[in-house]
Structures are given as C-alpha cells and as structure tokens.
Coordinates of C-alpha atoms in Angstrom, one line a residue:
M1 CA 13.6 -53.9 26.2
E2 CA 16.4 -53.3 23.7
A3 CA 16.8 -57.1 23.1
E4 CA 13.1 -57.2 22.3
A5 CA 13.3 -54.3 20.0
R6 CA 16.2 -55.9 18.1
T7 CA 14.2 -59.1 17.8
Q8 CA 11.2 -57.2 16.4
E9 CA 13.4 -55.4 13.9
S10 CA 15.1 -58.5 12.7
G11 CA 11.7 -59.8 11.5
I12 CA 10.9 -56.7 9.4
S13 CA 12.3 -56.8 6.0
S14 CA 12.1 -53.0 5.5
V15 CA 14.5 -52.4 8.4
P16 CA 18.2 -53.2 8.4
R17 CA 19.2 -56.4 10.3
F18 CA 21.8 -54.6 12.2
F19 CA 20.7 -52.8 15.4
Y20 CA 23.7 -50.4 15.2
H21 CA 25.3 -48.7 12.3
A22 CA 28.7 -48.5 13.9
F23 CA 30.8 -49.9 16.7
L24 CA 33.3 -47.5 18.2
S25 CA 36.5 -49.0 19.5
F26 CA 38.9 -46.8 21.4
R27 CA 41.3 -46.6 24.4
G28 CA 39.2 -44.8 27.1
E29 CA 42.0 -43.2 29.0
D30 CA 43.4 -41.6 25.9
T31 CA 40.4 -40.2 24.1
R32 CA 37.1 -40.8 25.9
K33 CA 36.6 -37.2 27.0
N34 CA 38.0 -35.5 23.9
F35 CA 38.4 -36.8 20.4
T36 CA 36.2 -39.9 20.7
D37 CA 33.5 -38.0 22.5
H38 CA 33.4 -35.4 19.7
L39 CA 33.4 -38.1 17.1
Y40 CA 30.6 -40.0 18.8
T41 CA 28.5 -36.8 19.0
A42 CA 29.1 -36.2 15.3
L43 CA 28.1 -39.7 14.4
I44 CA 24.9 -39.4 16.4
N45 CA 24.0 -36.1 14.8
A46 CA 24.5 -37.6 11.4
G47 CA 22.0 -40.3 12.3
I48 CA 24.5 -43.1 12.6
R49 CA 23.4 -45.3 15.5
T50 CA 26.7 -46.0 17.3
F51 CA 27.6 -48.5 20.0
R52 CA 29.9 -47.0 22.7
D53 CA 30.7 -49.0 25.7
D54 CA 29.8 -46.4 28.4
D55 CA 26.4 -45.8 26.8
E56 CA 25.3 -49.3 25.8
I57 CA 26.5 -51.5 28.6
G58 CA 24.4 -51.5 31.8
R59 CA 25.5 -52.1 35.3
G60 CA 26.0 -55.8 36.2
E61 CA 26.1 -56.9 32.6
N62 CA 28.9 -59.1 31.2
I63 CA 31.2 -56.5 29.6
D64 CA 33.0 -58.9 27.3
A65 CA 29.7 -60.5 26.1
E66 CA 28.1 -57.1 25.6
L67 CA 31.1 -55.8 23.5
R68 CA 31.0 -58.9 21.4
R69 CA 27.2 -58.4 20.9
G70 CA 27.9 -54.7 19.9
I71 CA 30.4 -55.8 17.3
R72 CA 28.1 -58.5 16.0
E73 CA 25.1 -56.1 15.7
S74 CA 27.0 -53.3 13.9
R75 CA 27.6 -52.9 10.2
I76 CA 31.0 -51.3 10.6
S77 CA 33.6 -51.0 13.3
I78 CA 35.5 -47.7 13.7
I79 CA 38.8 -48.2 15.6
V80 CA 40.5 -45.1 17.0
F81 CA 44.2 -45.8 17.4
S82 CA 45.8 -43.5 20.0
K83 CA 49.2 -43.4 21.8
D84 CA 48.4 -45.9 24.5
Y85 CA 46.0 -48.1 22.5
A86 CA 48.4 -51.1 22.5
S87 CA 48.9 -50.9 26.3
S88 CA 45.4 -52.2 26.7
R89 CA 45.0 -55.9 26.5
W90 CA 41.2 -55.3 26.4
C91 CA 41.5 -53.1 23.2
L92 CA 43.8 -55.7 21.5
D93 CA 41.4 -58.5 22.3
E94 CA 38.6 -56.4 20.9
L95 CA 40.6 -55.8 17.8
L96 CA 40.9 -59.6 17.4
T97 CA 37.2 -60.0 17.6
I98 CA 36.5 -57.3 15.1
L99 CA 39.0 -58.7 12.5
G100 CA 37.7 -62.2 13.1
R101 CA 34.2 -61.1 12.1
R102 CA 35.7 -59.3 9.1
K103 CA 37.3 -62.6 8.0
S104 CA 34.2 -64.7 8.6
E105 CA 31.4 -62.3 7.6
G106 CA 32.9 -59.5 5.6
H107 CA 32.4 -57.0 8.5
A108 CA 33.6 -53.5 7.5
V109 CA 36.4 -52.0 9.5
F110 CA 37.6 -48.3 9.4
P111 CA 40.8 -47.5 11.3
I112 CA 41.5 -43.9 12.4
F113 CA 45.1 -43.1 13.3
Y114 CA 44.6 -40.3 15.8
S115 CA 47.8 -39.6 17.8
V116 CA 49.9 -42.2 16.1
G117 CA 51.0 -42.9 12.5
R118 CA 50.0 -45.8 10.3
A119 CA 53.6 -47.1 10.5
D120 CA 53.6 -47.0 14.4
V121 CA 50.6 -49.5 14.3
E122 CA 52.0 -51.6 11.4
K123 CA 55.5 -52.0 12.7
Q124 CA 54.7 -51.6 16.4
S125 CA 57.1 -48.7 16.8
G126 CA 57.1 -45.7 19.0
S127 CA 54.6 -45.9 21.9
F128 CA 53.4 -49.3 20.5
A129 CA 56.9 -50.7 20.8
E130 CA 56.9 -49.6 24.5
A131 CA 53.6 -51.2 25.1
F132 CA 54.8 -54.6 23.7
E133 CA 57.9 -54.4 25.8
R134 CA 55.6 -54.3 28.8
H135 CA 53.7 -57.3 27.4
A136 CA 57.0 -59.1 27.0
K137 CA 57.9 -58.5 30.6
R138 CA 54.6 -60.1 31.6
E139 CA 55.5 -63.1 29.4
K140 CA 58.7 -63.7 31.5
M141 CA 56.6 -63.6 34.7
E142 CA 54.3 -66.4 33.5
V143 CA 54.9 -70.1 34.4
E144 CA 56.0 -72.3 31.5
E145 CA 52.5 -73.3 30.3
G146 CA 51.2 -69.7 30.7
R147 CA 54.2 -68.3 29.0
V148 CA 53.5 -70.3 25.8
E149 CA 49.9 -69.2 25.8
W150 CA 50.8 -65.5 26.4
K151 CA 53.4 -65.5 23.7
G152 CA 50.8 -66.9 21.2
K153 CA 48.4 -64.2 22.1
V154 CA 51.0 -61.4 21.8
E155 CA 51.8 -62.7 18.3
K156 CA 48.1 -62.6 17.3
W157 CA 48.0 -59.0 18.5
R158 CA 51.0 -58.1 16.4
E159 CA 49.5 -59.8 13.3
A160 CA 46.1 -58.0 13.9
L161 CA 47.8 -54.6 14.1
R162 CA 49.7 -55.3 10.9
E163 CA 46.5 -56.3 9.2
V164 CA 44.4 -53.3 10.3
A165 CA 47.2 -50.9 9.4
G166 CA 46.8 -52.0 5.8
L167 CA 43.1 -51.2 5.6
Q168 CA 41.7 -48.0 4.1
G169 CA 41.4 -45.5 6.9
M170 CA 42.3 -41.9 7.9
V171 CA 45.4 -40.4 9.6
L172 CA 44.9 -37.1 11.5
Q173 CA 48.3 -35.7 10.7
E174 CA 47.8 -36.3 7.0
E175 CA 44.3 -34.7 6.8
C176 CA 43.0 -31.2 7.3
D177 CA 46.3 -29.9 8.5
G178 CA 45.6 -31.7 11.8
H179 CA 42.4 -29.7 12.5
E180 CA 40.3 -32.2 14.5
A181 CA 36.8 -30.6 13.8
E182 CA 37.4 -30.8 10.0
F183 CA 38.9 -34.3 10.4
I184 CA 35.8 -35.5 12.2
Q185 CA 33.5 -34.2 9.5
K186 CA 35.6 -35.9 6.9
I187 CA 35.3 -39.1 8.8
I188 CA 31.5 -38.8 8.9
R189 CA 31.4 -38.4 5.2
E190 CA 33.5 -41.5 4.7
I191 CA 31.3 -43.6 7.1
V192 CA 28.1 -42.4 5.4
K193 CA 29.6 -43.5 2.0
K194 CA 30.4 -46.9 3.4
L195 CA 27.0 -47.3 5.0
N196 CA 25.4 -46.3 1.7
R197 CA 22.9 -44.0 3.5
T198 CA 21.4 -40.7 2.5
V199 CA 21.3 -38.4 5.5
L200 CA 20.8 -34.7 6.2
S201 CA 23.7 -32.4 7.1
V202 CA 23.7 -30.7 10.5
P203 CA 25.9 -27.9 11.8
S204 CA 29.5 -28.9 12.5
Y205 CA 29.2 -27.7 16.2
T206 CA 26.1 -28.4 18.3
V207 CA 25.4 -28.0 22.0
G208 CA 22.5 -29.4 24.1
L209 CA 21.0 -31.3 21.1
A210 CA 20.7 -34.7 22.9
S211 CA 18.2 -33.4 25.5
R212 CA 16.2 -31.5 22.9
V213 CA 16.0 -34.5 20.5
G214 CA 15.4 -37.1 23.2
K215 CA 11.6 -36.8 23.6
I216 CA 11.0 -36.5 19.9
N217 CA 13.2 -39.6 19.3
K218 CA 11.2 -41.5 21.9
W219 CA 7.9 -40.5 20.3
L220 CA 9.1 -41.6 16.8
Q221 CA 10.1 -45.0 18.2
D222 CA 6.9 -45.6 20.3
E223 CA 5.5 -48.3 17.9
S224 CA 2.1 -46.6 18.1
S225 CA -0.4 -47.7 15.5
D226 CA -1.8 -44.1 15.3
V227 CA -0.9 -41.6 12.7
G228 CA 1.2 -39.2 14.9
V229 CA 1.7 -35.5 14.3
G230 CA 4.4 -33.6 16.2
V231 CA 5.0 -29.9 16.1
I232 CA 8.4 -28.4 16.8
C233 CA 8.0 -24.7 17.5
G234 CA 10.1 -21.8 18.8
L235 CA 11.8 -18.6 17.8
G236 CA 13.6 -18.2 14.5
G237 CA 17.2 -19.4 14.9
V238 CA 16.5 -21.5 18.0
G239 CA 17.4 -24.7 16.3
K240 CA 14.0 -26.2 15.2
T241 CA 15.3 -27.4 11.8
T242 CA 18.5 -28.9 13.3
V243 CA 16.5 -30.8 15.9
A244 CA 14.2 -32.1 13.1
K245 CA 17.2 -33.1 11.0
V246 CA 18.8 -35.1 13.8
A247 CA 15.5 -36.8 14.6
Y248 CA 15.1 -37.6 10.9
N249 CA 18.6 -38.9 10.6
L250 CA 18.2 -41.2 13.5
N251 CA 14.8 -42.6 12.5
Y252 CA 14.1 -42.3 8.7
D253 CA 15.2 -45.9 8.0
R254 CA 12.7 -47.3 10.6
F255 CA 9.9 -46.5 8.2
E256 CA 8.9 -47.9 4.8
G257 CA 9.3 -44.5 3.2
S258 CA 10.5 -41.1 4.4
C259 CA 10.9 -37.6 3.2
F260 CA 12.3 -34.3 4.6
L261 CA 10.7 -31.2 2.9
A262 CA 13.0 -28.3 3.7
N263 CA 12.0 -24.6 3.7
V264 CA 8.3 -25.4 2.9
R265 CA 7.3 -21.7 3.3
A266 CA 9.8 -20.4 0.8
A267 CA 9.4 -23.4 -1.6
S268 CA 5.6 -22.9 -1.8
E269 CA 6.0 -19.3 -2.8
I270 CA 7.8 -19.9 -6.1
P271 CA 5.9 -20.8 -9.3
N272 CA 4.7 -24.4 -9.1
G273 CA 6.4 -24.7 -5.7
Q274 CA 3.6 -26.7 -4.1
V275 CA 3.6 -29.2 -7.0
G276 CA 7.4 -29.4 -6.5
L277 CA 6.9 -30.4 -2.9
Q278 CA 4.4 -33.1 -3.9
K279 CA 6.9 -34.5 -6.5
Q280 CA 9.6 -34.7 -3.8
I281 CA 7.3 -36.6 -1.5
F282 CA 6.4 -39.0 -4.3
E283 CA 10.0 -39.6 -5.5
N284 CA 11.5 -39.9 -2.0
I285 CA 9.0 -42.4 -0.7
L286 CA 8.9 -44.4 -3.9
K287 CA 12.7 -44.5 -4.1
G288 CA 13.3 -42.3 -7.1
R289 CA 10.2 -43.1 -9.1
E290 CA 9.3 -40.0 -11.1
E291 CA 5.7 -38.9 -11.7
I292 CA 4.3 -36.1 -13.8
I293 CA 2.0 -33.9 -11.7
F294 CA 0.2 -30.9 -13.3
N295 CA -1.5 -29.4 -10.3
T296 CA -1.9 -29.9 -6.5
D297 CA -5.3 -31.5 -6.7
E298 CA -4.0 -34.2 -9.0
G299 CA -0.9 -34.5 -6.8
I300 CA -2.9 -35.3 -3.7
I301 CA -4.8 -38.1 -5.4
K302 CA -1.5 -39.6 -6.8
I303 CA 0.3 -39.4 -3.5
K304 CA -2.7 -41.0 -1.7
D305 CA -2.9 -43.9 -4.2
A306 CA 0.9 -44.5 -4.2
I307 CA 1.8 -44.3 -0.5
G308 CA -1.5 -44.6 1.4
S309 CA -0.7 -48.1 2.4
K310 CA 2.9 -47.4 3.5
K311 CA 4.1 -46.5 7.0
V312 CA 5.9 -43.2 6.3
F313 CA 7.8 -40.5 8.0
I314 CA 7.5 -37.0 6.6
V315 CA 9.0 -33.7 8.0
F316 CA 7.6 -30.4 6.9
D317 CA 10.2 -27.8 7.7
D318 CA 9.4 -24.1 8.3
V319 CA 5.6 -24.0 7.9
D320 CA 3.8 -20.7 8.7
Q321 CA 0.3 -21.6 7.4
L322 CA -1.6 -24.9 8.0
E323 CA -3.3 -24.5 4.7
L324 CA 0.0 -25.3 3.0
L325 CA -0.2 -28.9 4.4
D326 CA -3.8 -29.2 3.2
V327 CA -2.8 -28.1 -0.3
V328 CA 0.3 -30.4 -0.5
I329 CA -1.0 -33.7 1.1
G330 CA -4.7 -33.1 1.7
A331 CA -6.3 -34.7 4.8
R332 CA -4.1 -36.6 7.2
D333 CA -6.5 -39.4 7.9
W334 CA -5.4 -41.4 4.8
F335 CA -1.9 -42.0 6.1
S336 CA -1.2 -45.6 7.0
R337 CA -1.2 -46.6 10.7
G338 CA 2.1 -45.9 12.4
S339 CA 3.1 -43.0 10.1
K340 CA 4.6 -39.9 11.7
I341 CA 4.5 -36.3 10.6
I342 CA 6.8 -33.6 12.0
I343 CA 6.1 -29.9 11.4
T344 CA 8.6 -27.2 12.3
T345 CA 7.2 -23.7 12.7
R346 CA 7.6 -20.4 14.4
C347 CA 3.8 -20.3 15.0
E348 CA 3.1 -21.9 18.4
N349 CA -0.6 -22.3 17.7
L350 CA -0.3 -23.6 14.1
L351 CA -2.5 -26.6 14.9
K352 CA -5.8 -26.0 16.7
G353 CA -6.2 -27.2 20.3
H354 CA -8.8 -29.9 19.3
E355 CA -6.5 -31.4 16.7
R356 CA -4.6 -34.3 18.4
H357 CA -0.9 -33.7 18.2
L358 CA 2.3 -33.5 20.3
Q359 CA 4.0 -30.1 20.7
Y360 CA 7.7 -29.6 21.4
K361 CA 8.8 -26.1 22.1
I362 CA 12.5 -25.6 21.7
K363 CA 14.0 -23.5 24.4
E364 CA 16.9 -21.1 23.9
L365 CA 20.4 -22.2 25.2
D366 CA 21.3 -21.2 28.7
D367 CA 24.4 -19.0 29.3
E368 CA 26.8 -22.0 29.8
E369 CA 25.6 -23.7 26.6
S370 CA 25.6 -20.4 24.7
L371 CA 29.3 -19.7 25.7
K372 CA 30.3 -23.2 24.7
L373 CA 28.7 -23.0 21.2
F374 CA 29.9 -19.4 20.6
C375 CA 33.5 -20.4 21.5
R376 CA 33.4 -23.4 19.1
Y377 CA 32.8 -21.0 16.2
A378 CA 35.0 -18.1 17.5
F379 CA 38.0 -20.2 18.7
G380 CA 37.5 -23.8 17.6
Q381 CA 37.3 -25.0 21.2
D382 CA 34.9 -25.2 24.1
D383 CA 36.3 -22.3 26.1
P384 CA 37.2 -18.7 25.3
L385 CA 40.8 -17.5 25.0
E386 CA 41.8 -16.0 28.3
H387 CA 42.3 -12.4 27.0
L388 CA 38.9 -12.5 25.3
M389 CA 36.9 -14.1 28.1
E390 CA 35.1 -10.8 29.1
Y391 CA 34.3 -9.9 25.5
S392 CA 33.0 -13.5 24.9
V393 CA 30.6 -13.2 27.8
K394 CA 29.4 -9.8 26.5
A395 CA 29.0 -11.2 23.0
I396 CA 26.6 -14.1 24.0
R397 CA 24.3 -11.6 25.7
H398 CA 23.5 -10.1 22.3
C399 CA 22.5 -13.6 21.0
G400 CA 19.6 -14.4 23.3
G401 CA 20.5 -18.1 23.5
L402 CA 19.8 -18.6 19.8
P403 CA 22.2 -21.1 18.2
L404 CA 22.0 -19.4 14.8
A405 CA 22.9 -16.0 16.3
L406 CA 25.8 -17.5 18.2
K407 CA 27.1 -19.2 15.1
D408 CA 26.9 -16.0 13.0
L409 CA 28.5 -13.8 15.6
G410 CA 31.1 -16.3 16.6
S411 CA 32.1 -16.9 13.0
Y412 CA 32.3 -13.2 12.3
L413 CA 34.5 -12.5 15.3
S414 CA 36.8 -15.6 14.7
G415 CA 40.4 -14.5 14.1
R416 CA 39.6 -10.8 14.5
S417 CA 41.7 -8.4 16.5
M418 CA 40.8 -7.2 20.0
D419 CA 40.0 -3.7 18.6
V420 CA 37.5 -5.3 16.2
W421 CA 35.9 -7.3 19.0
R422 CA 35.6 -4.1 21.1
S423 CA 34.1 -2.1 18.2
K424 CA 31.7 -4.8 17.2
L425 CA 30.4 -5.2 20.8
E426 CA 29.9 -1.4 21.1
K427 CA 28.0 -1.4 17.8
L428 CA 25.8 -4.3 19.0
E429 CA 24.7 -2.1 22.0
R430 CA 22.8 -0.1 19.4
I431 CA 22.3 -2.3 16.3
L432 CA 21.8 -6.0 15.9
H433 CA 24.2 -8.0 13.8
H434 CA 22.8 -7.9 10.3
K435 CA 22.5 -11.6 9.7
I436 CA 20.7 -12.0 13.1
Q437 CA 18.3 -9.2 12.2
R438 CA 17.5 -10.6 8.8
N439 CA 16.7 -14.0 10.2
L440 CA 14.5 -12.7 13.0
E441 CA 12.5 -10.5 10.6
I442 CA 11.3 -13.6 8.8
S443 CA 9.1 -14.2 11.9
L444 CA 7.1 -11.1 10.9
N445 CA 6.1 -12.5 7.5
P446 CA 2.8 -14.0 8.6
L447 CA 1.7 -10.7 10.1
D448 CA -0.4 -8.0 8.3
D449 CA 0.7 -4.3 8.4
Y450 CA -1.3 -3.5 11.5
D451 CA 0.3 -6.3 13.5
K452 CA 3.8 -5.4 12.2
R453 CA 3.4 -1.8 13.4
L454 CA 1.9 -3.1 16.7
F455 CA 5.0 -5.3 17.2
V456 CA 7.3 -2.4 16.7
L457 CA 5.5 -0.2 19.1
I458 CA 5.3 -2.9 21.8
A459 CA 9.0 -3.6 21.4
C460 CA 9.8 0.0 21.8
H461 CA 7.4 1.1 24.6
F462 CA 5.3 -1.7 26.2
V463 CA 7.7 -4.5 27.2
G464 CA 7.2 -5.1 30.9
K465 CA 4.0 -3.0 30.9
D466 CA 0.6 -4.1 31.9
R467 CA -1.2 -5.8 29.0
D468 CA -4.5 -4.0 29.7
F469 CA -2.8 -0.6 29.8
A470 CA -1.1 -1.3 26.5
I471 CA -4.3 -2.4 24.9
N472 CA -6.1 0.7 26.1
V473 CA -3.4 3.0 24.7
L474 CA -3.0 1.2 21.4
E475 CA -6.7 1.0 20.7
K476 CA -6.6 4.8 20.5
C477 CA -4.2 4.3 17.5
D478 CA -6.7 2.0 15.7
L479 CA -4.2 -0.9 15.8
H480 CA -6.8 -3.5 17.1
P481 CA -4.3 -4.6 19.8
V482 CA -6.5 -7.4 21.4
V483 CA -6.3 -9.6 18.3
G484 CA -2.9 -8.2 17.3
I485 CA -1.3 -9.2 20.6
Q486 CA -2.7 -12.7 20.3
N487 CA -1.2 -13.0 16.9
L488 CA 2.2 -12.0 18.2
I489 CA 1.8 -14.6 21.0
D490 CA 1.0 -17.3 18.5
I491 CA 4.3 -16.8 16.7
S492 CA 6.4 -16.6 19.9
L493 CA 7.2 -12.9 19.6
V494 CA 5.4 -11.8 22.7
T495 CA 4.4 -13.6 26.0
V496 CA 2.2 -12.5 28.9
D497 CA 3.6 -13.3 32.3
N498 CA 1.7 -14.2 35.5
D499 CA 1.4 -10.5 36.4
N500 CA -0.3 -9.7 33.1
K501 CA 2.8 -7.9 31.8
L502 CA 3.8 -8.0 28.1
M503 CA 7.2 -9.7 27.8
M504 CA 9.6 -10.2 24.9
P505 CA 13.0 -11.8 24.5
Q506 CA 15.7 -9.2 24.5
L507 CA 16.9 -10.1 21.0
I508 CA 13.3 -9.8 19.6
Q509 CA 12.9 -6.4 21.3
N510 CA 16.2 -5.2 19.8
M511 CA 14.9 -6.3 16.4
G512 CA 11.8 -4.2 16.8
K513 CA 13.8 -1.2 17.8
E514 CA 16.1 -1.7 14.8
I515 CA 13.1 -1.8 12.5
L516 CA 11.9 1.5 13.8
R517 CA 15.4 3.0 13.4
Q518 CA 15.5 1.8 9.8
D519 CA 12.0 3.0 8.9
S520 CA 12.1 6.2 6.9
R521 CA 8.5 7.4 7.6
D522 CA 8.3 10.4 9.8
D523 CA 4.8 9.5 11.1
L524 CA 5.9 6.3 12.7
H525 CA 8.8 8.0 14.4
T526 CA 6.6 10.8 15.6
L527 CA 4.1 8.4 17.0
S528 CA 6.8 6.4 18.7
K529 CA 8.2 9.5 20.4
L530 CA 4.7 10.6 21.6
L531 CA 4.0 7.1 22.9
D532 CA 7.3 7.2 24.8
Q533 CA 6.2 10.5 26.5
L534 CA 2.8 9.0 27.1
V535 CA 4.0 5.9 28.8
S536 CA 6.6 7.8 30.9
S537 CA 3.9 10.3 32.1
T538 CA 1.5 7.5 33.0
E539 CA 4.2 5.7 35.0
S540 CA 4.8 9.0 36.9
T541 CA 1.1 9.3 37.6
V542 CA 1.0 5.7 38.9
M543 CA 4.0 6.4 41.2
E544 CA 2.2 9.5 42.5
Q545 CA -0.8 7.5 43.4
G546 CA 1.3 4.9 45.1
N547 CA 2.6 7.8 47.3
G548 CA -0.9 8.8 48.3
V549 CA -1.3 11.6 45.7
V550 CA -4.8 11.4 44.1
N551 CA -4.8 12.2 40.4
E552 CA -8.1 12.3 38.5
S553 CA -6.5 11.1 35.3
A554 CA -5.5 7.7 36.6
S555 CA -9.0 6.5 36.2
H556 CA -8.7 6.9 32.5
V557 CA -5.8 4.5 32.1
N558 CA -7.9 1.4 32.0
S559 CA -11.2 3.0 30.9
P560 CA -13.2 1.5 28.0
K561 CA -12.4 2.9 24.5
R562 CA -14.7 5.7 23.3
P563 CA -14.7 7.6 20.1
Y564 CA -12.2 10.4 20.2
S565 CA -15.0 13.0 19.9
Q566 CA -16.7 11.5 23.0
E567 CA -13.6 11.2 25.1
F568 CA -12.5 14.8 24.4
E569 CA -15.8 16.5 23.4
D570 CA -15.2 19.4 25.8
N571 CA -11.7 20.6 24.8
S572 CA -11.8 23.3 27.5
I573 CA -11.0 20.7 30.1
I574 CA -7.8 19.6 28.5
P575 CA -5.5 22.2 30.3
H576 CA -6.8 20.8 33.6
Q577 CA -6.1 17.1 32.8
S578 CA -2.9 15.4 33.5
N579 CA 0.1 15.6 31.2
W580 CA -0.3 12.1 29.8
K581 CA -3.8 12.9 28.6
R582 CA -2.9 16.2 26.9
R583 CA 0.0 14.4 25.2
F584 CA -2.2 11.6 24.1
M585 CA -4.6 14.1 22.6
G586 CA -1.5 15.6 20.9
I587 CA -1.0 12.3 18.9
F588 CA -4.2 13.0 17.0
S589 CA -3.7 16.7 16.6
L590 CA -0.2 16.1 15.1
L591 CA -1.3 13.1 13.1
P592 CA -4.8 13.8 11.8
S593 CA -4.5 11.0 9.2
L594 CA -3.2 8.4 11.7
P595 CA -5.8 5.7 10.9
K596 CA -5.1 6.0 7.2
F597 CA -1.3 5.8 7.9
F598 CA -1.7 2.3 9.4
L599 CA -3.3 1.1 6.2
Q600 CA -0.3 2.0 4.2
K601 CA 2.7 -0.2 3.7

C-alpha cells in the first residue's frame, strides 16, 4: 500500500518526490525511549514526515534494505550522536550510506550531538575511543583475509565520523543551557528552514495527539474525488485548533493549494475582517499573488475564478456561525474534486444533519494524560516531583481534561513554593483560574441573554436533575428552556444522559457558578437563592413519596405550564400547599418585574 502511494506521488508534479521529509538515525539503546522519542514526536507535530525504524519497518521485511529505502526517500537525514553510537556497527554502516548519498546526490545531513561533544565524534575520543578499541579487538580475532576487510571498514567509519563532525549541526551542551525541550524546538526550527517549508506552530508539549489526529489524517489522505467537509468540535480549550494544525502540517503539501484561516470568529468581527479572510485564501493558494478585493461578494467571484479548478485544502478555525463560511467562500459545490475543508467549532451541530460531512468530536484527556501534560508544564518532565505528587493530582481535577487549562495552571505553578501551591489549590475550590475562566466564557458568545441566564441557573441548580423537571421550573421564569437547553447542547455546554438528567462537565459548571458570583445584579442572586430552595424542597418531596408519604404537591412538578394567574388563582390555598410551591410563588412576589429583567443585559 505504501509503495503504491509513493509511486502515485512520484507521478504528480505538485507533490514532492520524496515520501519522507526526514530520516532519523540513532542508537536505539541510548535514546529510543527518551530524547529521540521526544524529537520524533516534535517532528511529527511540526508536519515533518519522519522515517523511524520501529515505525516504518514491518515484520519480516529486510531491515537493511528498508533502511536504505528510508534514506533514499528522505530529503534530509538527522543523526543523533549519543554515548554508545560508535559501539553499533549497524549505526556506523548507516552513517556510511547517508554520507554516500550526500556525496552522490547532495542529500542533506544534520548531525545532533546529544550526550557527546563534536570533538568526541571527530577525534573518536571518550566513549567513541572505547568503542573503537572493541572494534580493534574484533579485528585481531579475524583470519588474515577478514582482518584486512575489517580494518578497511573501521577506517571508513573513522573517516565518516570525521566528515560528519564538520557539518553544520547542533550540540546540546552548547545550546539552551542543556534544556532538552528548548533544544528540540530549536532543532525543529532549523529543520524547517532546511526543508524550506512553511508550517504552523503547535504547543511545545502535547499528549495523546496521535490518536486524536489519526482518523482525520486518514480522511485527508483517502484519495476521494468528492469535496470533503470535516468538522472538529468540542469544548473550548480541548485542543481542536492544535489537532487541526497538526493535520494541516502533515497534509498541506499533498494539495495544489492550502490555507489555514486562524480565529475566523474574531477576525470576521473587525472592520473588513471578512474581506481580509478572502484575501488570505487568495494569496495563500495562489502562492503570494495579491488581489484587490473591495467587498465579500466580489471576493467570492474572484476566489471561485482563481482556484475553482485546483484541488485545495482549507481550514476554518474557530467558527461559531455557518453564515460566516457562506459570506467568505459562498457555496461549497464549486470546489474542485478531491478538495478538503476542515472547520473547528465549539458548536456540535454547526452543520445540519442532511449536509454531508464527517464529524470528529475531540474528547478531554483522561487522568493519566492530564497528569503527564500538567507535569511537562509544571516540572519540565512527565512525572510530578515526589513532594508535589498529591498537589499535582488535585490540580488536574480543576482542569477537566482540557489541555489549555492544564497548560495555564501548570505554567502558573511552575517554580512556585509549596505554600503557593497549597493556597492556589484552596482558591481553586471556590474560583476558577482566571485564564481558564476567560477562555471558557468565549463559548457563551453565540448565546442570547436568555440562554446565558439559563446556562448560569442550570450550572448552579439543575446539573444531575431531571430535564423535564428543570424545564417545568424554568418555564415559570420565562426563560424558554426547551429551545434554550437545545442551544446549550449544540455548543457542548450541556448533555442529557440516558436517564434524562442534565449533565455538565465540572469545569463548565464551575464557570457558571463563577459568572453568578461576579454578577452584581441583586435580582439574579435572589432568583438563584430561591431556585436553590425550590429544588431542595422538591427533592425532599420526592424522597417522602419514595418512603410512602403521599404529597399532593408532587403532581405539580411535571404539570404543564399555565399562566401564573391560573395556577395560583385562589391564593387562599397557598398555606395548604407544600413548601416548594409556596416558595416558587415567592419568586414572583419578590420579583414582580422578573420577565422584564431577563430582557435586560
């Protein structure tokens, strides 16, 4: 399958003739599970297709032949020199192959001196001297003919090491004060320069990206002749944009033209922002060609005429209204066959069910992934410091599995004293971290004032409560909860479980409670307190019924809505009703202008 794909690509002029961007050469026993693994992940995240032996060589294949193929089909070889590199005859033979291709075809080579210095490689000193002493012992064990052949090979190895040590590369101990994470990012920037590619930046630390990008990557490479539309949805901060960036980095050069439109929602709100988005599409896909566009209608026609015949890949990042796409690019049926469009959004139902598209919902990180990502930002490693283990576990519980929240909180706590950790975690029990709160509140932007207030009241009082009960109560507040709850479901703020209960991620629920805490209006606080009493009293009534106590008021919990004057037309009965109904009546006696209140901002 891969061989066929490579053959197909070699016949397409718009796609590079190399199947891989980089070949990664390293001593497995030294660095496979640490530095090289982190470097490989960073290369992939940067969209650099990389050949690594344990990923690209299948069982039963000729390893030597496959490694030679990997070198031949890569634009650059990255060689990681480690302490025991020279002990491996396999690595040294691989080095000869790489340098042989450099001499014959101008193949690019980039040496990385990880746990050794450049001089150790050039002069074969230190651990390299010890390795060649072992090679010399083997020479003595060979018979006469084999001894001459072995001696010749050893000399070639020495010459190859001297040659590669003189090439432009990077030495860990001379860069970034020895910090590996910064060193790797610097390597990525150098490789990108050498490949002459324009790619999108992604966070320095990522966890679980491979599994989240895998399906999207497969869809982008399916060779379908249809115009494909993919929607990446999920909570704010869950990593939608990062997933889209990685997918773009890995696939943008497979198309005749590509464009990543970042922050579409925000960009469209500034003056002439929509025209600016059209210009970016035009210039990116036509390789820098500038075009004067006066308005969006003119822009649609010009884009259609210019790129309608090209197989293109466009990402629209952070879209909250489908109308934005219609304004920027018009109908999607004029795109050339095989084109792909990706949309990232917090709105799960942005595209209608009858519109053909693929949907990828990004799930939050699990506890293990969350702890690993948090620790990378807090400690610069995968595991917490021993004395902060308990605090680290507590910290991730306030992040709800959202990578952006884990990054913000981990970065804030990095290098802080234990007292600050303790104080911050105590504060988080009551108040969300401000950056997390600010990011999550963006999810409320598509909502009108009714639905925003509905969200706050559900977060404070109705999570885990029966949906029908919540609707019955909130209808009395003129909040139109049937359509409002559906709107909250559409943007992933609320779900309804199999038992018809309203559910909400803990982080989102905390955001709602914090909005109420910050709101200065007395009416909203008064209503919230009365609803709290109402819900508590109703739950007591239900418990009494469960114990065999008959209570007339229970029949009103799920009763149809009636005008207030009808439901309570005989006020003399109020003292004989249950507590919850009297308190519910109290909402309207205390807040006679309640319906008007909900129309105010």
